[in-house]
XYZ file of C-alpha atoms in Angstrom:
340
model
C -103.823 54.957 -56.627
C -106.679 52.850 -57.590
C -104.400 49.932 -57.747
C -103.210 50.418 -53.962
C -106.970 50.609 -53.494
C -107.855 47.522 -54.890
C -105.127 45.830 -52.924
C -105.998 47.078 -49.715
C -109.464 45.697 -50.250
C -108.085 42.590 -51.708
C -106.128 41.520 -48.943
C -108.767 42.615 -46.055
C -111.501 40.461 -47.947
C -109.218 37.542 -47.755
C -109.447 37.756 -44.116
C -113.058 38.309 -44.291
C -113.416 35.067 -45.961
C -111.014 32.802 -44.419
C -112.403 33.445 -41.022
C -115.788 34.029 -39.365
C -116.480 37.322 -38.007
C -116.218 36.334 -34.137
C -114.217 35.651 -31.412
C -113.881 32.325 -32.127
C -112.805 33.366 -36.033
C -111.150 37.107 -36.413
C -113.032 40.651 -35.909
C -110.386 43.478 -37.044
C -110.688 46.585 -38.405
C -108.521 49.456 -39.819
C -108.122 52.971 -38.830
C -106.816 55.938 -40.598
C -104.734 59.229 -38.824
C -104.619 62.816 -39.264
C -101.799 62.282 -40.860
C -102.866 60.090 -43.820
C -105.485 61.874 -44.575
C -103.355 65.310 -44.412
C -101.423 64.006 -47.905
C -104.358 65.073 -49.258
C -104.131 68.523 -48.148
C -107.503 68.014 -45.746
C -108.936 66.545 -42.674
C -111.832 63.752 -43.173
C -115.002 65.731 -43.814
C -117.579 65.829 -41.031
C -115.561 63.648 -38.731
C -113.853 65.083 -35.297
C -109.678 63.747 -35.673
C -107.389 66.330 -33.830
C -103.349 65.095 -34.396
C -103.155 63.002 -31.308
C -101.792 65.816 -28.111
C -101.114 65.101 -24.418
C -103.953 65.021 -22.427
C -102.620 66.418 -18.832
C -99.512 68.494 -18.286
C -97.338 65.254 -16.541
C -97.564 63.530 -19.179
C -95.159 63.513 -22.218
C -96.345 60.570 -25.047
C -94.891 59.627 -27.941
C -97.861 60.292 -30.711
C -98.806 57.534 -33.077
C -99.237 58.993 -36.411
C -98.357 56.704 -38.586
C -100.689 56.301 -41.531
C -102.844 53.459 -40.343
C -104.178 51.081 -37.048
C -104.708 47.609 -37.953
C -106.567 45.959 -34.780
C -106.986 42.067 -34.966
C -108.441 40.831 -32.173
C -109.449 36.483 -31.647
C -109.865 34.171 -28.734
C -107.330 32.165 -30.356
C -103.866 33.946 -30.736
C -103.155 31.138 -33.379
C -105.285 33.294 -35.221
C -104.080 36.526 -35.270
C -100.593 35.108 -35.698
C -101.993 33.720 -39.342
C -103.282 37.035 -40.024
C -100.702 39.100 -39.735
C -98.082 36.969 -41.093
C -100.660 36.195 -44.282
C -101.154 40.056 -44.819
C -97.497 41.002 -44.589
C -96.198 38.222 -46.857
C -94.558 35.828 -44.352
C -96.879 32.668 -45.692
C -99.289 32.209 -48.722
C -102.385 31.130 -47.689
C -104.785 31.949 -44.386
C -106.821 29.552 -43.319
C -106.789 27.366 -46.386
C -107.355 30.404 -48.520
C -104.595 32.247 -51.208
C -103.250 35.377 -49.425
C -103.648 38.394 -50.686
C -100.353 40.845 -49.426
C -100.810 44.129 -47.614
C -99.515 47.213 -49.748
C -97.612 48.806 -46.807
C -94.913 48.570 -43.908
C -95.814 47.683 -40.494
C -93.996 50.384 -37.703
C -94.586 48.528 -34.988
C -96.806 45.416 -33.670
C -98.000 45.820 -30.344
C -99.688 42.594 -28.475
C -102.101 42.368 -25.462
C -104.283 39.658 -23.662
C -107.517 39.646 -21.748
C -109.433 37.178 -19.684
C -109.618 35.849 -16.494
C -106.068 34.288 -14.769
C -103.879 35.767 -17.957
C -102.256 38.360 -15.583
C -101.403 35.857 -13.024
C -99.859 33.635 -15.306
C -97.828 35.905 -17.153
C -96.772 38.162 -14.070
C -93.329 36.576 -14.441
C -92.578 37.874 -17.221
C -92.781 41.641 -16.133
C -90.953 43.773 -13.747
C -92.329 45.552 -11.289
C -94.271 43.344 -9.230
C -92.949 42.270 -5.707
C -91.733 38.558 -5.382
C -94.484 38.242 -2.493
C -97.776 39.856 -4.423
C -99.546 36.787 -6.492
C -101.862 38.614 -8.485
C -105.143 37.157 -8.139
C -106.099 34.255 -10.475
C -109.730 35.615 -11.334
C -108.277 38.815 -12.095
C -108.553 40.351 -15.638
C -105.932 43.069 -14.833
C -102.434 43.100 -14.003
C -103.941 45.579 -10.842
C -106.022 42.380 -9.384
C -109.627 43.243 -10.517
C -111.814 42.877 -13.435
C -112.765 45.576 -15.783
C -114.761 46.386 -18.840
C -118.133 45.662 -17.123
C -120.619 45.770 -19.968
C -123.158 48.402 -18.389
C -120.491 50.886 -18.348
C -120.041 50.559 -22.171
C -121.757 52.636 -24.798
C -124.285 50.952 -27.495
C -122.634 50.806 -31.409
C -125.654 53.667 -31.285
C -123.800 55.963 -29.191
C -120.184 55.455 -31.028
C -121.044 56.032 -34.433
C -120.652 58.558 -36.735
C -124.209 59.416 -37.887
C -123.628 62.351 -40.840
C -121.411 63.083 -43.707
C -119.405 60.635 -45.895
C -117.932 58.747 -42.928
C -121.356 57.815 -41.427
C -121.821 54.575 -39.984
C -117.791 54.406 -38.998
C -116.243 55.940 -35.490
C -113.050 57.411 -33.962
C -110.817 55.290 -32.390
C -107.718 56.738 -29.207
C -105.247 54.440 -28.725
C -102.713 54.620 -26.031
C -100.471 52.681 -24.490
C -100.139 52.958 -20.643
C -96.676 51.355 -18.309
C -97.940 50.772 -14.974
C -95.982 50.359 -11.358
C -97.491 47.928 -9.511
C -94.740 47.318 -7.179
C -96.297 50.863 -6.022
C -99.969 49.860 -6.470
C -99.651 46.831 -4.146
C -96.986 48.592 -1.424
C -99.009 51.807 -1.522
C -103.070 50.072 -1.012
C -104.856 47.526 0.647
C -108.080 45.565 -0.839
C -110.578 48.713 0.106
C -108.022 51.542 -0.805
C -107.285 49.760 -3.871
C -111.438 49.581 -4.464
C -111.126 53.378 -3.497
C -109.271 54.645 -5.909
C -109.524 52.557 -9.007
C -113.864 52.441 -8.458
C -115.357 54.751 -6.147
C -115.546 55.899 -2.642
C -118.901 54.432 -2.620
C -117.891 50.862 -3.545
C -115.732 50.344 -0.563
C -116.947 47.369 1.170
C -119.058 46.684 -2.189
C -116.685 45.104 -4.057
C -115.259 41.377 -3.423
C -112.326 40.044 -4.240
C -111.651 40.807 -8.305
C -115.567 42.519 -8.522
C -116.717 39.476 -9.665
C -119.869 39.932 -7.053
C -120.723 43.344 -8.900
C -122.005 41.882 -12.204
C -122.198 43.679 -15.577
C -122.300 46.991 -13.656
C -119.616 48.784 -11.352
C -121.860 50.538 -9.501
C -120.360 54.116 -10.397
C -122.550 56.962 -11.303
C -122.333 60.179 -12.274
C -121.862 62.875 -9.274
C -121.836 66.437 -9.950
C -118.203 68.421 -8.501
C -119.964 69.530 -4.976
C -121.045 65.855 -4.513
C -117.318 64.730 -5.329
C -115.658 67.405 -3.590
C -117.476 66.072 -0.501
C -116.020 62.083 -0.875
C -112.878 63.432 -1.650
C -112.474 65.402 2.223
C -114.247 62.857 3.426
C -112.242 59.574 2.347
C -108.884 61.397 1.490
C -108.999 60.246 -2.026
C -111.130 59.934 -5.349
C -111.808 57.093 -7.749
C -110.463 56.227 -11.197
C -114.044 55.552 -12.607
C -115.734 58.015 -10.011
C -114.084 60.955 -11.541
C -114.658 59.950 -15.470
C -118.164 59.174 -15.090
C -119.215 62.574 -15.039
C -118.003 63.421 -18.715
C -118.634 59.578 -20.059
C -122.326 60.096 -19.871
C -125.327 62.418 -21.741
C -127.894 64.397 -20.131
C -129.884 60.821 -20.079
C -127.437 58.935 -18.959
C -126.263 57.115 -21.704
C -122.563 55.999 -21.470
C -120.655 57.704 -24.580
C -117.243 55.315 -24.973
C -116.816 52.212 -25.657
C -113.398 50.548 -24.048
C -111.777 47.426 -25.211
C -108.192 47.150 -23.251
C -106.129 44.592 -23.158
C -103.103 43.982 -20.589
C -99.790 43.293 -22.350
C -96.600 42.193 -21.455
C -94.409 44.007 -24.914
C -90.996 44.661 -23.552
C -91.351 43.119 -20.452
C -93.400 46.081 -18.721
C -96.646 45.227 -17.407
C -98.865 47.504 -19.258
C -101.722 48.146 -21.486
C -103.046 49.023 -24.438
C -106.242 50.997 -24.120
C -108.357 51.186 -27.423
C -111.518 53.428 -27.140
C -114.298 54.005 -29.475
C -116.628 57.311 -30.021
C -118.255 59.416 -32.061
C -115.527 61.865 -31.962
C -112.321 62.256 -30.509
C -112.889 65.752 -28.540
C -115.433 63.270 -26.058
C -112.237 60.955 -25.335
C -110.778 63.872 -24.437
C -113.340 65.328 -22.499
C -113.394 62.378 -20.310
C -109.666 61.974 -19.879
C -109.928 65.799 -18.532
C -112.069 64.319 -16.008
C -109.647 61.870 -15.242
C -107.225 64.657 -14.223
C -109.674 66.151 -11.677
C -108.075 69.295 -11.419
C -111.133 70.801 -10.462
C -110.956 68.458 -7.839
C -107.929 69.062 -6.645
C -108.391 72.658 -6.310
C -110.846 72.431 -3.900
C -109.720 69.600 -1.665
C -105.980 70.014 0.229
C -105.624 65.843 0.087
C -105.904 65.222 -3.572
C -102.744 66.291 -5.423
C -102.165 66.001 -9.216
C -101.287 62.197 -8.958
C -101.911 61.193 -4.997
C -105.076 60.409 -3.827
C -106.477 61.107 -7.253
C -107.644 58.018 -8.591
C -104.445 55.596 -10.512
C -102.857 58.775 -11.663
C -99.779 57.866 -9.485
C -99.796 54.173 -10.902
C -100.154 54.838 -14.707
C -97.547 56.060 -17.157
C -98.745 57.120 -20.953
C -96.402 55.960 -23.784
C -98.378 56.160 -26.856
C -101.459 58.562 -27.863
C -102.769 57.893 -31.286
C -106.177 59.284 -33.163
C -107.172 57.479 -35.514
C -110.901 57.491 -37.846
C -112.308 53.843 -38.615
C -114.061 54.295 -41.981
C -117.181 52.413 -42.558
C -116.685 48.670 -44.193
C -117.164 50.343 -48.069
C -114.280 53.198 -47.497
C -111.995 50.698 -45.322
C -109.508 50.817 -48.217
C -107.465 54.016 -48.436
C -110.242 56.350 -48.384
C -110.149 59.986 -49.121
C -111.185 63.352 -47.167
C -114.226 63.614 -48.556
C -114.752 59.710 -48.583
C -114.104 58.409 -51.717
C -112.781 55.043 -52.273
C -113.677 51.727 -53.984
């Protein structure tokens, strides 16, 4: 109703005003299923949202379609505490400011951490990780390196929605990923780990937690002869190696834009991988290229999930679709993209 409507947008402009949009303040936003948008009897116009499906045939996902994604995100988890507990009724005010509740129930919370020595610390807390593996203290990832190098991320340009009543917002997969690292660190040294979770050709490029490498991790795009080649000649293909051919235009031009974070929820190391396009059928372009099955056909040493990449390492949980209206239909828009 237009009353839910109003409340919705009530209670996110609270937030809007009780903190500064930046890491130091809050940057969230909302995101809207299939699902929801199928109690209207339609699918958003001019916007690409399959209902969330698995996305290689060993994997078996729960699907997230629940009616809505709320992401809050801060360098201060203080913060996002406030936040949530201020839009769901747990405390009046936010920052100073009168809260405004949330018209809705939350399914589940999932929680998740990024920067530098936040693995390390929290590797306690987790199973899975042998008593005598310290994961390194630079390291952004439970797996000991750094990721989300910003020259392998697509411009706001590349992510948006650019027709139709939902122009100016994007599509947003979420999943959430278990990983065995008591595998990952028995199974790999330093170079095999660079192997598979880079590139062949970073081997020997890449030091320590790929601080060295800089905004950049040196993967490009290779064509299937060119990575059929590595692959018989190094035994193995990389994580970012194989995606790179379906994350990138005719010019080049990187097409997602990842923001994961590591997380500790139920005391499994894992992650929950957020990523941002123009339309969902891309994500799942490049998570075919993940699979490398063309790959695989052609070279006897890659199987399905050895050799091929962190296929072997990486369980998925959760898949989720969701569309991320622009700012003036963030409140409980319709399919043809009518709101407030």
């Amino acid at each position: 109703t237009d009353a839910d409507r109003q409340q919705v947008e009530d209670a996110l402009s609270t937030l809007d005003r009780a903190y500064e949009r930046s890491p130091a303040g809050l940057i969230f936003s909302i995101g809207y299923s299939r699902s929801y948008f199928e109690r209207y009897g339609a699918a958003p116009e001019g916007v690409d949202l399959p209902s969330p499906r698995a996305l290689s045939n060993f994997e078996d996902p729960e699907f997230d379609t629940q009616d809505m994604l709320l992401h809050l995100a801060s360098n201060r988890a203080d913060v996002v505490m406030e936040a949530d507990e201020a839009l769901f009724g747990e405390q009046e005010t936010v920052n100073g400011i009168e809260a405004m509740s949330f018209p809705g129930t939350v399914g589940s919370r999932r929680t998740g951490f990024i920067a530098p020595g936040m693995p390390s610390e929290r590797q306690d807390e987790v199973d899975g990780i042998p008593e005598d593996i310290q994961v390194p203290e630079a390291s952004k990832l439970f797996m000991g390196f750094n990721a989300g190098f910003s020259g392998n991320q697509a411009s706001e340009a590349f992510i948006t929605i650019d027709e139709g009543p939902f122009a100016g917002g994007t599509t947003k997969h979420v999943s959430n990923l278990h990983q065995r690292l008591g595998r990952w660190y028995g199974d790999n040294d330093h170079d095999s780990m660079v192997k598979k979770l880079f590139g062949t050709h970073q081997v020997g490029d890449v030091e320590g937690v790929g601080d060295n490498v800089g905004d950049h991790s040196g993967v490009v795009a290779e064509d299937l002869e060119a990575l059929v080649e590595e692959a018989r000649e190094h035994g193995a293909v990389g994580h970012a190696q194989k995606m790179a051919r379906a994350n990138r235009d005719k010019e080049g031009n990187v097409l997602t834009l990842r923001r994961h974070v590591e997380s500790t929820d139920e005391g499994i190391a894992s992650l929950h991988f957020p990523s941002l396009q123009q339309g969902i059928s891309t994500f799942e372009a490049v998570r075919e290229a993940m699979n490398a099955a063309d790959v695989t056909e052609e070279t006897p040493a890659i199987r399905q999930r050895v050799n091929n990449g962190i296929l072997r390492y990486i369980f998925v949980k959760h898949r989720g679709n969701f569309l991320v209206p622009p700012r003036e239909l963030r409140a409980l828009p319709t399919p043809d993209g009518e709101a407030l």
